[in-house]
mmCIF file of C-alpha atoms in Angstrom:
data_model
loop_
_atom_site.group_PDB
_atom_site.id
_atom_site.type_symbol
_atom_site.label_atom_id
_atom_site.label_comp_id
_atom_site.label_asym_id
_atom_site.label_seq_id
_atom_site.Cartn_x
_atom_site.Cartn_y
_atom_site.Cartn_z
ATOM 1 C CA MET T 1 57.480 104.913 11.589
ATOM 2 C CA THR T 2 56.970 103.179 14.528
ATOM 3 C CA TYR T 3 54.340 99.847 14.996
ATOM 4 C CA GLY T 4 53.765 98.641 18.674
ATOM 5 C CA GLY T 5 56.833 100.418 20.015
ATOM 6 C CA ILE T 6 59.060 98.945 17.564
ATOM 7 C CA ALA T 7 60.661 100.990 14.674
ATOM 8 C CA MET T 8 59.694 99.536 11.516
ATOM 9 C CA PRO T 9 62.143 99.291 8.483
ATOM 10 C CA THR T 10 61.371 101.148 5.450
ATOM 11 C CA THR T 11 63.698 99.670 3.030
ATOM 12 C CA MET T 12 66.223 96.715 2.824
ATOM 13 C CA ARG T 13 68.960 98.795 2.817
ATOM 14 C CA GLU T 14 68.319 100.658 5.808
ATOM 15 C CA GLN T 15 67.339 97.464 7.705
ATOM 16 C CA THR T 16 70.714 96.152 6.984
ATOM 17 C CA SER T 17 72.818 98.937 7.855
ATOM 18 C CA LYS T 18 70.514 98.747 11.420
ATOM 19 C CA LEU T 19 71.803 95.569 11.976
ATOM 20 C CA ALA T 20 75.275 96.297 10.940
ATOM 21 C CA GLU T 21 75.178 99.056 13.339
ATOM 22 C CA LEU T 22 73.633 96.761 16.161
ATOM 23 C CA PHE T 23 76.231 94.029 15.570
ATOM 24 C CA ARG T 24 79.179 96.275 15.519
ATOM 25 C CA ILE T 25 78.041 98.348 18.985
ATOM 26 C CA PHE T 26 77.626 95.137 20.859
ATOM 27 C CA LEU T 27 80.705 93.345 19.212
ATOM 28 C CA ARG T 28 82.597 96.221 20.800
ATOM 29 C CA ILE T 29 81.075 96.050 24.239
ATOM 30 C CA GLY T 30 81.165 92.102 24.539
ATOM 31 C CA PRO T 31 84.998 92.054 25.146
ATOM 32 C CA MET T 32 84.750 94.500 28.089
ATOM 33 C CA THR T 33 82.555 92.682 30.427
ATOM 34 C CA PHE T 34 85.495 91.329 32.566
ATOM 35 C CA GLY T 35 83.845 90.426 36.048
ATOM 36 C CA GLY T 36 80.446 89.735 34.610
ATOM 37 C CA GLY T 37 77.415 90.690 32.568
ATOM 38 C CA PHE T 38 76.614 94.042 34.772
ATOM 39 C CA ALA T 39 79.961 95.521 33.840
ATOM 40 C CA MET T 40 78.392 96.022 30.486
ATOM 41 C CA ILE T 41 75.483 98.222 31.602
ATOM 42 C CA PRO T 42 77.042 101.392 32.175
ATOM 43 C CA LEU T 43 78.999 101.063 28.483
ATOM 44 C CA ILE T 44 75.266 100.005 26.961
ATOM 45 C CA SER T 45 73.900 103.192 28.520
ATOM 46 C CA GLU T 46 76.317 104.970 27.057
ATOM 47 C CA GLU T 47 75.847 103.821 23.562
ATOM 48 C CA VAL T 48 71.903 103.085 23.312
ATOM 49 C CA VAL T 49 71.087 106.050 25.743
ATOM 50 C CA ALA T 50 73.773 108.955 25.594
ATOM 51 C CA LYS T 51 74.949 108.432 22.342
ATOM 52 C CA ARG T 52 72.348 107.316 20.042
ATOM 53 C CA GLU T 53 69.158 108.329 22.139
ATOM 54 C CA TRP T 54 67.142 104.949 21.463
ATOM 55 C CA LEU T 55 65.845 104.706 24.554
ATOM 56 C CA GLU T 56 65.295 106.699 27.730
ATOM 57 C CA GLU T 57 67.505 105.784 30.634
ATOM 58 C CA LYS T 58 64.090 105.265 32.405
ATOM 59 C CA GLU T 59 62.994 102.614 30.204
ATOM 60 C CA LEU T 60 66.124 100.819 30.057
ATOM 61 C CA ASP T 61 66.170 100.824 33.927
ATOM 62 C CA ASP T 62 62.762 99.169 33.920
ATOM 63 C CA MET T 63 64.152 96.751 30.702
ATOM 64 C CA LEU T 64 66.783 95.529 33.139
ATOM 65 C CA SER T 65 64.393 94.675 36.115
ATOM 66 C CA VAL T 66 62.210 92.607 33.881
ATOM 67 C CA ALA T 67 65.370 90.943 32.154
ATOM 68 C CA SER T 68 66.727 90.055 35.193
ATOM 69 C CA ALA T 69 63.352 87.878 35.827
ATOM 70 C CA ALA T 70 64.104 85.883 32.857
ATOM 71 C CA PRO T 71 66.605 83.274 32.177
ATOM 72 C CA GLY T 72 70.093 84.358 30.972
ATOM 73 C CA GLY T 73 72.621 86.600 31.930
ATOM 74 C CA VAL T 74 71.960 90.087 31.881
ATOM 75 C CA GLY T 75 74.504 91.193 29.239
ATOM 76 C CA VAL T 76 72.830 88.715 26.461
ATOM 77 C CA ASN T 77 69.261 89.637 27.651
ATOM 78 C CA ALA T 78 69.944 93.450 27.295
ATOM 79 C CA ALA T 79 71.630 92.814 23.810
ATOM 80 C CA ALA T 80 68.407 90.749 22.612
ATOM 81 C CA PHE T 81 66.099 93.583 23.756
ATOM 82 C CA ILE T 82 67.783 96.669 22.493
ATOM 83 C CA GLY T 83 68.366 94.785 18.969
ATOM 84 C CA TYR T 84 64.408 93.690 19.268
ATOM 85 C CA ARG T 85 63.243 97.270 19.883
ATOM 86 C CA ARG T 86 65.816 98.757 17.207
ATOM 87 C CA ALA T 87 65.183 96.337 14.309
ATOM 88 C CA GLY T 88 62.685 93.485 15.096
ATOM 89 C CA VAL T 89 64.062 89.694 15.654
ATOM 90 C CA ALA T 90 67.031 90.210 13.101
ATOM 91 C CA GLY T 91 68.091 93.154 15.222
ATOM 92 C CA ALA T 92 67.940 90.846 18.466
ATOM 93 C CA ILE T 93 69.789 87.739 16.710
ATOM 94 C CA ALA T 94 72.432 90.648 15.392
ATOM 95 C CA ALA T 95 73.086 92.150 18.825
ATOM 96 C CA VAL T 96 73.590 88.939 20.551
ATOM 97 C CA ILE T 97 75.866 87.053 17.857
ATOM 98 C CA GLY T 98 77.662 90.599 18.349
ATOM 99 C CA VAL T 99 78.303 90.524 22.110
ATOM 100 C CA THR T 100 78.731 86.960 22.360
ATOM 101 C CA LEU T 101 81.147 86.576 19.581
ATOM 102 C CA PRO T 102 84.223 88.193 21.226
ATOM 103 C CA THR T 103 83.764 86.309 24.557
ATOM 104 C CA PHE T 104 83.269 82.677 22.498
ATOM 105 C CA ALA T 105 86.686 83.385 20.719
ATOM 106 C CA ILE T 106 88.425 84.730 23.866
ATOM 107 C CA GLY T 107 87.553 82.129 25.977
ATOM 108 C CA LEU T 108 88.430 79.303 23.571
ATOM 109 C CA LEU T 109 91.639 80.931 23.234
ATOM 110 C CA PHE T 110 92.468 81.024 26.833
ATOM 111 C CA TYR T 111 91.353 77.458 26.977
ATOM 112 C CA LEU T 112 93.851 76.217 24.170
ATOM 113 C CA PHE T 113 96.506 78.630 25.789
ATOM 114 C CA TYR T 114 95.701 76.476 29.136
ATOM 115 C CA SER T 115 95.917 73.354 27.282
ATOM 116 C CA LEU T 116 99.326 73.774 26.165
ATOM 117 C CA LEU T 117 100.508 74.867 29.599
ATOM 118 C CA GLU T 118 98.532 72.034 31.538
ATOM 119 C CA ASN T 119 101.042 70.428 32.955
ATOM 120 C CA ASN T 120 103.198 73.473 34.203
ATOM 121 C CA VAL T 121 102.915 73.590 37.992
ATOM 122 C CA LYS T 122 102.719 77.389 38.197
ATOM 123 C CA VAL T 123 99.839 77.384 35.852
ATOM 124 C CA GLN T 124 97.728 74.596 38.152
ATOM 125 C CA ALA T 125 98.557 76.950 41.475
ATOM 126 C CA ALA T 126 97.087 79.877 39.812
ATOM 127 C CA LEU T 127 94.208 77.885 38.531
ATOM 128 C CA GLN T 128 93.704 76.558 42.064
ATOM 129 C CA GLY T 129 93.971 79.909 43.163
ATOM 130 C CA ILE T 130 91.034 81.552 40.893
ATOM 131 C CA HIS T 131 88.963 78.233 41.956
ATOM 132 C CA GLY T 132 89.373 79.647 45.681
ATOM 133 C CA ALA T 133 88.331 83.473 44.041
ATOM 134 C CA VAL T 134 85.139 81.952 41.946
ATOM 135 C CA ILE T 135 83.870 80.623 45.413
ATOM 136 C CA GLY T 136 84.421 83.798 47.030
ATOM 137 C CA LEU T 137 82.447 85.867 44.097
ATOM 138 C CA MET T 138 79.664 83.380 44.550
ATOM 139 C CA VAL T 139 79.388 83.701 48.380
ATOM 140 C CA THR T 140 79.885 87.126 48.092
ATOM 141 C CA THR T 141 77.238 87.347 45.546
ATOM 142 C CA ALA T 142 74.689 85.379 47.572
ATOM 143 C CA TYR T 143 75.196 87.392 50.620
ATOM 144 C CA ARG T 144 74.391 90.468 48.897
ATOM 145 C CA MET T 145 71.596 89.459 47.172
ATOM 146 C CA SER T 146 70.123 87.526 50.102
ATOM 147 C CA LYS T 147 69.660 91.210 51.826
ATOM 148 C CA ALA T 148 67.166 92.096 48.873
ATOM 149 C CA ALA T 149 65.590 88.278 48.390
ATOM 150 C CA ILE T 150 65.029 86.830 51.966
ATOM 151 C CA PHE T 151 63.212 89.366 54.212
ATOM 152 C CA ASP T 152 60.001 87.594 55.332
ATOM 153 C CA LYS T 153 58.825 83.936 56.603
ATOM 154 C CA MET T 154 57.912 82.829 53.057
ATOM 155 C CA THR T 155 61.332 84.133 51.598
ATOM 156 C CA ILE T 156 63.218 82.443 54.208
ATOM 157 C CA GLY T 157 60.931 79.391 53.831
ATOM 158 C CA LEU T 158 61.661 79.023 50.253
ATOM 159 C CA ALA T 159 65.364 79.780 50.836
ATOM 160 C CA CYS T 160 65.396 77.008 53.215
ATOM 161 C CA LEU T 161 63.326 74.320 51.211
ATOM 162 C CA SER T 162 65.483 75.504 48.068
ATOM 163 C CA LEU T 163 68.959 74.594 50.124
ATOM 164 C CA LEU T 164 67.684 71.442 51.397
ATOM 165 C CA GLY T 165 66.264 69.988 48.208
ATOM 166 C CA LEU T 166 69.754 70.908 46.504
ATOM 167 C CA THR T 167 71.732 69.498 49.331
ATOM 168 C CA VAL T 168 70.119 66.987 51.396
ATOM 169 C CA PHE T 169 67.587 65.356 48.663
ATOM 170 C CA GLY T 170 69.827 65.825 45.554
ATOM 171 C CA LEU T 171 67.071 67.774 43.673
ATOM 172 C CA ASN T 172 67.696 68.883 39.966
ATOM 173 C CA PRO T 173 68.085 72.410 40.025
ATOM 174 C CA LEU T 174 65.208 73.104 37.347
ATOM 175 C CA TRP T 175 62.945 71.280 39.413
ATOM 176 C CA VAL T 176 63.960 73.652 42.487
ATOM 177 C CA ILE T 177 63.624 76.733 40.418
ATOM 178 C CA SER T 178 60.041 75.773 38.776
ATOM 179 C CA GLY T 179 58.894 73.907 41.949
ATOM 180 C CA GLY T 180 59.867 76.882 44.449
ATOM 181 C CA THR T 181 58.434 79.280 42.019
ATOM 182 C CA LEU T 182 55.064 77.956 41.966
ATOM 183 C CA ILE T 183 55.014 77.533 45.661
ATOM 184 C CA GLY T 184 55.531 81.228 46.379
ATOM 185 C CA VAL T 185 53.389 82.329 43.452
ATOM 186 C CA ALA T 186 50.679 80.226 44.984
ATOM 187 C CA TYR T 187 50.972 81.430 48.206
ATOM 188 C CA LEU T 188 50.906 85.085 47.658
ATOM 189 C CA PHE T 189 47.852 84.449 45.190
ATOM 190 C CA VAL T 190 45.750 82.550 48.178
ATOM 191 C CA GLU T 191 46.913 85.633 50.412
ATOM 192 C CA GLU T 192 45.881 88.026 47.968
ATOM 193 C CA LYS T 193 42.300 86.184 47.885
ATOM 194 C CA LEU T 194 42.681 86.171 51.577
ATOM 195 C CA GLY T 195 42.310 89.738 51.299
ATOM 196 C CA HIS T 196 45.807 90.090 52.956
ATOM 197 C CA ARG T 197 48.770 92.549 51.897
ATOM 198 C CA ILE T 198 52.151 90.785 51.034
ATOM 199 C CA ALA T 199 55.220 93.219 50.520
ATOM 200 C CA THR T 200 57.041 91.518 47.786
ATOM 201 C CA GLU T 201 60.012 93.655 47.839
ATOM 202 C CA SER T 202 61.913 94.003 50.797
ATOM 203 C CA ARG T 203 61.739 97.176 52.758
ATOM 204 C CA ARG T 204 65.697 97.420 52.900
ATOM 205 C CA LYS T 205 65.240 97.351 48.841
ATOM 206 C CA ALA T 206 62.595 99.934 48.888
ATOM 207 C CA LYS T 207 64.272 102.265 51.133
ATOM 208 C CA ARG T 208 66.845 102.865 48.424
ATOM 209 C CA ALA T 209 66.386 105.421 45.425
ATOM 210 C CA LYS T 210 68.858 103.826 43.066
ATOM 211 C CA PRO T 211 68.120 100.279 42.058
ATOM 212 C CA GLU T 212 71.760 99.614 41.566
ATOM 213 C CA ALA T 213 72.285 99.493 45.299
ATOM 214 C CA VAL T 214 71.045 95.937 45.391
ATOM 215 C CA GLY T 215 70.808 95.113 41.716
ATOM 216 C CA PRO T 216 74.115 94.265 40.365
ATOM 217 C CA GLU T 217 74.408 91.173 41.951
ATOM 218 C CA TYR T 218 71.677 89.904 39.638
ATOM 219 C CA TYR T 219 73.541 90.765 36.618
ATOM 220 C CA ILE T 220 76.635 88.838 37.095
ATOM 221 C CA MET S 1 76.960 63.980 20.376
ATOM 222 C CA LEU S 2 76.208 67.292 18.687
ATOM 223 C CA LYS S 3 72.411 66.898 19.545
ATOM 224 C CA ALA S 4 72.910 65.724 22.807
ATOM 225 C CA LEU S 5 75.064 68.694 23.688
ATOM 226 C CA LEU S 6 72.722 71.621 22.411
ATOM 227 C CA LEU S 7 69.446 69.632 23.616
ATOM 228 C CA ALA S 8 71.133 69.895 27.403
ATOM 229 C CA PHE S 9 72.407 73.283 26.875
ATOM 230 C CA LEU S 10 68.895 74.290 25.162
ATOM 231 C CA LYS S 11 67.469 72.814 28.561
ATOM 232 C CA ILE S 12 69.860 74.702 30.400
ATOM 233 C CA GLY S 13 69.389 77.846 28.930
ATOM 234 C CA LEU S 14 65.605 77.611 29.508
ATOM 235 C CA PHE S 15 66.060 77.616 33.328
ATOM 236 C CA SER S 16 69.121 79.691 33.647
ATOM 237 C CA PHE S 17 67.410 82.382 35.722
ATOM 238 C CA GLY S 18 69.483 84.518 37.620
ATOM 239 C CA GLY S 19 72.280 84.229 34.967
ATOM 240 C CA GLY S 20 76.018 83.768 35.865
ATOM 241 C CA TYR S 21 76.995 81.856 38.810
ATOM 242 C CA ALA S 22 73.236 80.534 39.539
ATOM 243 C CA VAL S 23 73.469 78.593 36.197
ATOM 244 C CA LEU S 24 76.515 76.743 37.395
ATOM 245 C CA PRO S 25 74.621 73.517 38.825
ATOM 246 C CA SER S 26 72.282 73.055 36.259
ATOM 247 C CA ILE S 27 75.269 72.650 33.900
ATOM 248 C CA GLN S 28 77.231 70.470 36.491
ATOM 249 C CA ALA S 29 73.813 68.071 36.649
ATOM 250 C CA GLU S 30 73.564 68.298 33.213
ATOM 251 C CA VAL S 31 77.452 67.387 32.316
ATOM 252 C CA GLU S 32 77.731 64.460 35.015
ATOM 253 C CA GLY S 33 74.647 63.026 34.272
ATOM 254 C CA HIS S 34 75.700 62.491 30.966
ATOM 255 C CA GLY S 35 78.918 61.705 31.745
ATOM 256 C CA TRP S 36 80.960 64.056 29.775
ATOM 257 C CA LEU S 37 83.354 65.279 32.172
ATOM 258 C CA THR S 38 84.801 64.415 35.464
ATOM 259 C CA GLN S 39 84.605 66.676 38.242
ATOM 260 C CA ASP S 40 88.087 68.210 38.033
ATOM 261 C CA ASP S 41 87.605 68.916 34.105
ATOM 262 C CA PHE S 42 84.613 70.728 35.185
ATOM 263 C CA ALA S 43 86.252 72.831 37.848
ATOM 264 C CA ARG S 44 88.888 73.475 35.198
ATOM 265 C CA ALA S 45 86.796 75.083 32.705
ATOM 266 C CA ILE S 46 84.939 77.102 35.184
ATOM 267 C CA SER S 47 87.932 78.980 36.263
ATOM 268 C CA ILE S 48 88.882 79.434 32.903
ATOM 269 C CA ALA S 49 85.474 80.847 32.152
ATOM 270 C CA ALA S 50 85.809 82.891 35.423
ATOM 271 C CA MET S 51 88.983 84.523 33.869
ATOM 272 C CA SER S 52 87.728 85.383 29.885
ATOM 273 C CA PRO S 53 85.365 88.388 30.014
ATOM 274 C CA GLY S 54 81.425 87.481 29.562
ATOM 275 C CA SER S 55 79.289 85.773 31.487
ATOM 276 C CA ILE S 56 80.526 82.784 33.476
ATOM 277 C CA ALA S 57 77.430 80.610 32.498
ATOM 278 C CA THR S 58 77.899 81.357 28.548
ATOM 279 C CA ASN S 59 81.699 80.949 28.725
ATOM 280 C CA GLY S 60 81.605 77.471 30.721
ATOM 281 C CA ALA S 61 78.962 76.241 28.077
ATOM 282 C CA THR S 62 81.546 77.507 25.555
ATOM 283 C CA LEU S 63 84.666 75.654 27.143
ATOM 284 C CA ILE S 64 82.655 72.693 28.329
ATOM 285 C CA GLY S 65 81.536 71.956 24.968
ATOM 286 C CA TYR S 66 84.696 72.428 23.285
ATOM 287 C CA ARG S 67 86.192 69.937 25.886
ATOM 288 C CA ILE S 68 83.486 67.467 25.381
ATOM 289 C CA ASP S 69 83.038 67.560 21.296
ATOM 290 C CA GLY S 70 85.807 70.031 19.856
ATOM 291 C CA PHE S 71 84.714 73.323 18.222
ATOM 292 C CA GLY S 72 81.538 72.219 16.961
ATOM 293 C CA GLY S 73 80.666 71.127 20.315
ATOM 294 C CA ALA S 74 81.542 74.303 21.707
ATOM 295 C CA LEU S 75 79.329 76.009 19.135
ATOM 296 C CA ALA S 76 76.600 73.491 19.945
ATOM 297 C CA ALA S 77 76.733 74.385 23.581
ATOM 298 C CA THR S 78 76.849 78.000 23.315
ATOM 299 C CA VAL S 79 73.830 78.407 20.955
ATOM 300 C CA GLY S 80 71.907 76.111 23.253
ATOM 301 C CA ILE S 81 72.551 78.175 26.356
ATOM 302 C CA LEU S 82 71.703 81.275 24.558
ATOM 303 C CA LEU S 83 68.678 80.267 22.371
ATOM 304 C CA PRO S 84 65.992 80.272 24.586
ATOM 305 C CA SER S 85 66.736 83.391 26.519
ATOM 306 C CA LEU S 86 66.702 85.187 23.071
ATOM 307 C CA VAL S 87 63.392 83.547 22.287
ATOM 308 C CA LEU S 88 62.282 84.503 25.517
ATOM 309 C CA ILE S 89 63.546 88.076 25.674
ATOM 310 C CA VAL S 90 62.096 88.619 22.168
ATOM 311 C CA LEU S 91 58.565 87.661 23.811
ATOM 312 C CA VAL S 92 59.327 90.021 27.067
ATOM 313 C CA ALA S 93 59.941 92.988 24.810
ATOM 314 C CA MET S 94 56.822 92.370 22.791
ATOM 315 C CA PHE S 95 54.917 92.394 25.850
ATOM 316 C CA PHE S 96 57.341 94.767 27.854
ATOM 317 C CA TYR S 97 54.935 97.853 28.540
ATOM 318 C CA ARG S 98 52.199 95.397 29.655
ATOM 319 C CA MET S 99 54.422 93.509 31.664
ATOM 320 C CA ARG S 100 56.276 96.443 33.481
ATOM 321 C CA ASP S 101 54.170 96.655 36.431
ATOM 322 C CA SER S 102 52.301 93.156 36.476
ATOM 323 C CA LYS S 103 51.263 91.519 39.450
ATOM 324 C CA TRP S 104 52.345 87.829 38.575
ATOM 325 C CA MET S 105 55.725 89.499 37.679
ATOM 326 C CA ARG S 106 56.255 90.817 41.038
ATOM 327 C CA TYR S 107 54.706 87.380 42.382
ATOM 328 C CA VAL S 108 57.693 85.309 40.442
ATOM 329 C CA LEU S 109 60.177 88.085 41.152
ATOM 330 C CA TYR S 110 59.385 87.556 45.010
ATOM 331 C CA SER S 111 59.382 83.587 44.916
ATOM 332 C CA LEU S 112 63.022 83.441 42.471
ATOM 333 C CA ARG S 113 64.982 85.730 44.304
ATOM 334 C CA PRO S 114 65.242 83.606 47.632
ATOM 335 C CA ILE S 115 65.751 80.278 45.356
ATOM 336 C CA ILE S 116 68.174 81.992 43.142
ATOM 337 C CA THR S 117 70.249 83.317 46.124
ATOM 338 C CA MET S 118 70.271 79.486 47.569
ATOM 339 C CA LEU S 119 71.213 78.367 43.866
ATOM 340 C CA ILE S 120 74.238 80.478 44.125
ATOM 341 C CA LEU S 121 75.468 79.234 47.563
ATOM 342 C CA TYR S 122 74.701 75.519 46.616
ATOM 343 C CA ALA S 123 77.156 76.262 43.323
ATOM 344 C CA ALA S 124 79.789 77.773 45.778
ATOM 345 C CA ILE S 125 79.509 74.368 48.211
ATOM 346 C CA ARG S 126 79.526 71.907 45.346
ATOM 347 C CA LEU S 127 82.581 73.744 43.639
ATOM 348 C CA LEU S 128 84.277 73.594 47.031
ATOM 349 C CA GLY S 129 83.428 69.929 47.568
ATOM 350 C CA ILE S 130 85.301 69.521 44.049
ATOM 351 C CA GLY S 131 88.789 71.034 45.038
ATOM 352 C CA GLY S 132 89.373 71.453 41.435
ATOM 353 C CA GLY S 133 92.541 69.859 39.845
ATOM 354 C CA SER S 134 94.507 68.945 42.975
ATOM 355 C CA GLY S 135 94.459 65.526 42.191
ATOM 356 C CA GLY S 136 94.241 64.231 45.893
ATOM 357 C CA GLY S 137 91.170 62.548 46.522
ATOM 358 C CA ALA S 138 90.980 62.750 50.108
ATOM 359 C CA ALA S 139 88.234 64.145 51.697
ATOM 360 C CA GLY S 140 90.160 65.111 55.253
ATOM 361 C CA LEU S 141 91.901 68.593 55.858
ATOM 362 C CA ASN S 142 94.932 68.813 53.703
ATOM 363 C CA TRP S 143 96.875 71.821 52.904
ATOM 364 C CA THR S 144 95.039 72.387 49.514
ATOM 365 C CA PHE S 145 91.678 72.637 51.224
ATOM 366 C CA ILE S 146 92.773 74.922 53.707
ATOM 367 C CA ALA S 147 94.556 77.384 51.556
ATOM 368 C CA THR S 148 91.518 77.453 49.219
ATOM 369 C CA LEU S 149 89.417 78.447 52.411
ATOM 370 C CA LEU S 150 92.000 81.138 53.061
ATOM 371 C CA ILE S 151 91.605 82.746 49.340
ATOM 372 C CA ILE S 152 87.859 82.096 49.801
ATOM 373 C CA GLY S 153 87.809 84.220 52.918
ATOM 374 C CA GLY S 154 90.124 86.810 51.588
ATOM 375 C CA CYS S 155 87.877 87.170 48.533
ATOM 376 C CA VAL S 156 84.815 87.644 50.395
ATOM 377 C CA PHE S 157 86.466 89.915 53.003
ATOM 378 C CA GLY S 158 87.840 92.111 50.369
ATOM 379 C CA MET S 159 84.847 92.474 48.324
ATOM 380 C CA LEU S 160 82.410 93.100 50.951
ATOM 381 C CA ARG S 161 84.553 95.436 53.346
ATOM 382 C CA TYR S 162 86.701 97.089 50.428
ATOM 383 C CA LYS S 163 84.497 96.591 47.052
ATOM 384 C CA LEU S 164 87.417 95.103 45.203
ATOM 385 C CA HIS S 165 86.657 94.560 41.668
ATOM 386 C CA PRO S 166 86.019 91.099 40.674
ATOM 387 C CA VAL S 167 88.571 91.418 38.108
ATOM 388 C CA LEU S 168 91.060 92.349 40.722
ATOM 389 C CA VAL S 169 90.081 89.402 42.991
ATOM 390 C CA ILE S 170 90.443 86.871 40.447
ATOM 391 C CA VAL S 171 94.030 88.089 39.499
ATOM 392 C CA ALA S 172 95.017 88.488 43.297
ATOM 393 C CA SER S 173 94.192 84.842 43.797
ATOM 394 C CA GLY S 174 95.703 83.465 40.787
ATOM 395 C CA LEU S 175 98.985 84.874 42.094
ATOM 396 C CA THR S 176 98.146 83.928 45.736
ATOM 397 C CA GLY S 177 97.622 80.227 44.254
ATOM 398 C CA ILE S 178 100.998 80.665 42.678
ATOM 399 C CA VAL S 179 102.634 81.195 46.228
ATOM 400 C CA LEU S 180 100.454 78.757 48.275
ATOM 401 C CA PHE S 181 100.341 75.631 45.994
#
């Protein structure tokens, strides 16, 4: 029985077993996400599309692109979305707790372990190296994203404004995000009213058949 | 303290567009604004968060919360950063089929993408400025700074040219760090 695309629970017992199943699936997927949330996507697809057939592949893809526009990491967002579709709000909560619990515990363990070795010179040196790696990963991510993100005058303008606002004027990132989005949306709205057609995707992106060619960096 | 942590991370979570690295400047702004952590503590927490599985933003929240106020702090910060996206995703899921091809959705994405890109670049610049755990406050060219630049260059090259996996890059850089520093 479905209602508005959401499977409605027929009994309490059925609902409980659905929640337990969601929790278990995402508990297993959570620790596999070394290297960021996108690593989770193939695993999620395997579990909920191939094995259990809760969603179709196309629906998962569309869901991921919408999820990338919402705040939050894609792993958590995907868990919440699938949990909701399967068992309502409780399902979303069960899936998010499931996906977060292992990384929460492992992260804390790493940190405690580090605290014990805090004064070890080798550990300090390794962390200093990883510090460089994190910056390198970020630069790579920004570079790859820029190909799909910055492709016309307005997106170049928005990028320059954002960087200026952040570095020179020291604006809070929250203001840059909300202000910049307002400017961009207002611009597109005005252009539309003037009868100009503006491509909202880069042509390079549109040419690719597979979204993952440019997609993954969004999901880290 | 717990309430302040929860509120701060709720605010961060609500604006965590782009996820991951793009969220780091917001976390840093909040944490330093409240005077909760030094820059070095922040950089160290982020390095460990990057090593752990899962999103660097959520892990960062957990570790920073722990550092500030123990286990309760870790819990408050993690719940804080996750709750807004949980609520928003449930709302998105409710209207998913209507939103999928919405004009406004495309407009928002068009504007958000370049901003998120620059946010990540800015986060990288800020992290480089911190220099993490070296203790030497000198802004000039020192060995730590040059070696860090070398590692960054190596990582970017390896990832772009040879499509190396991020985990491999992190492990290799950790080992390189032991040799260089």
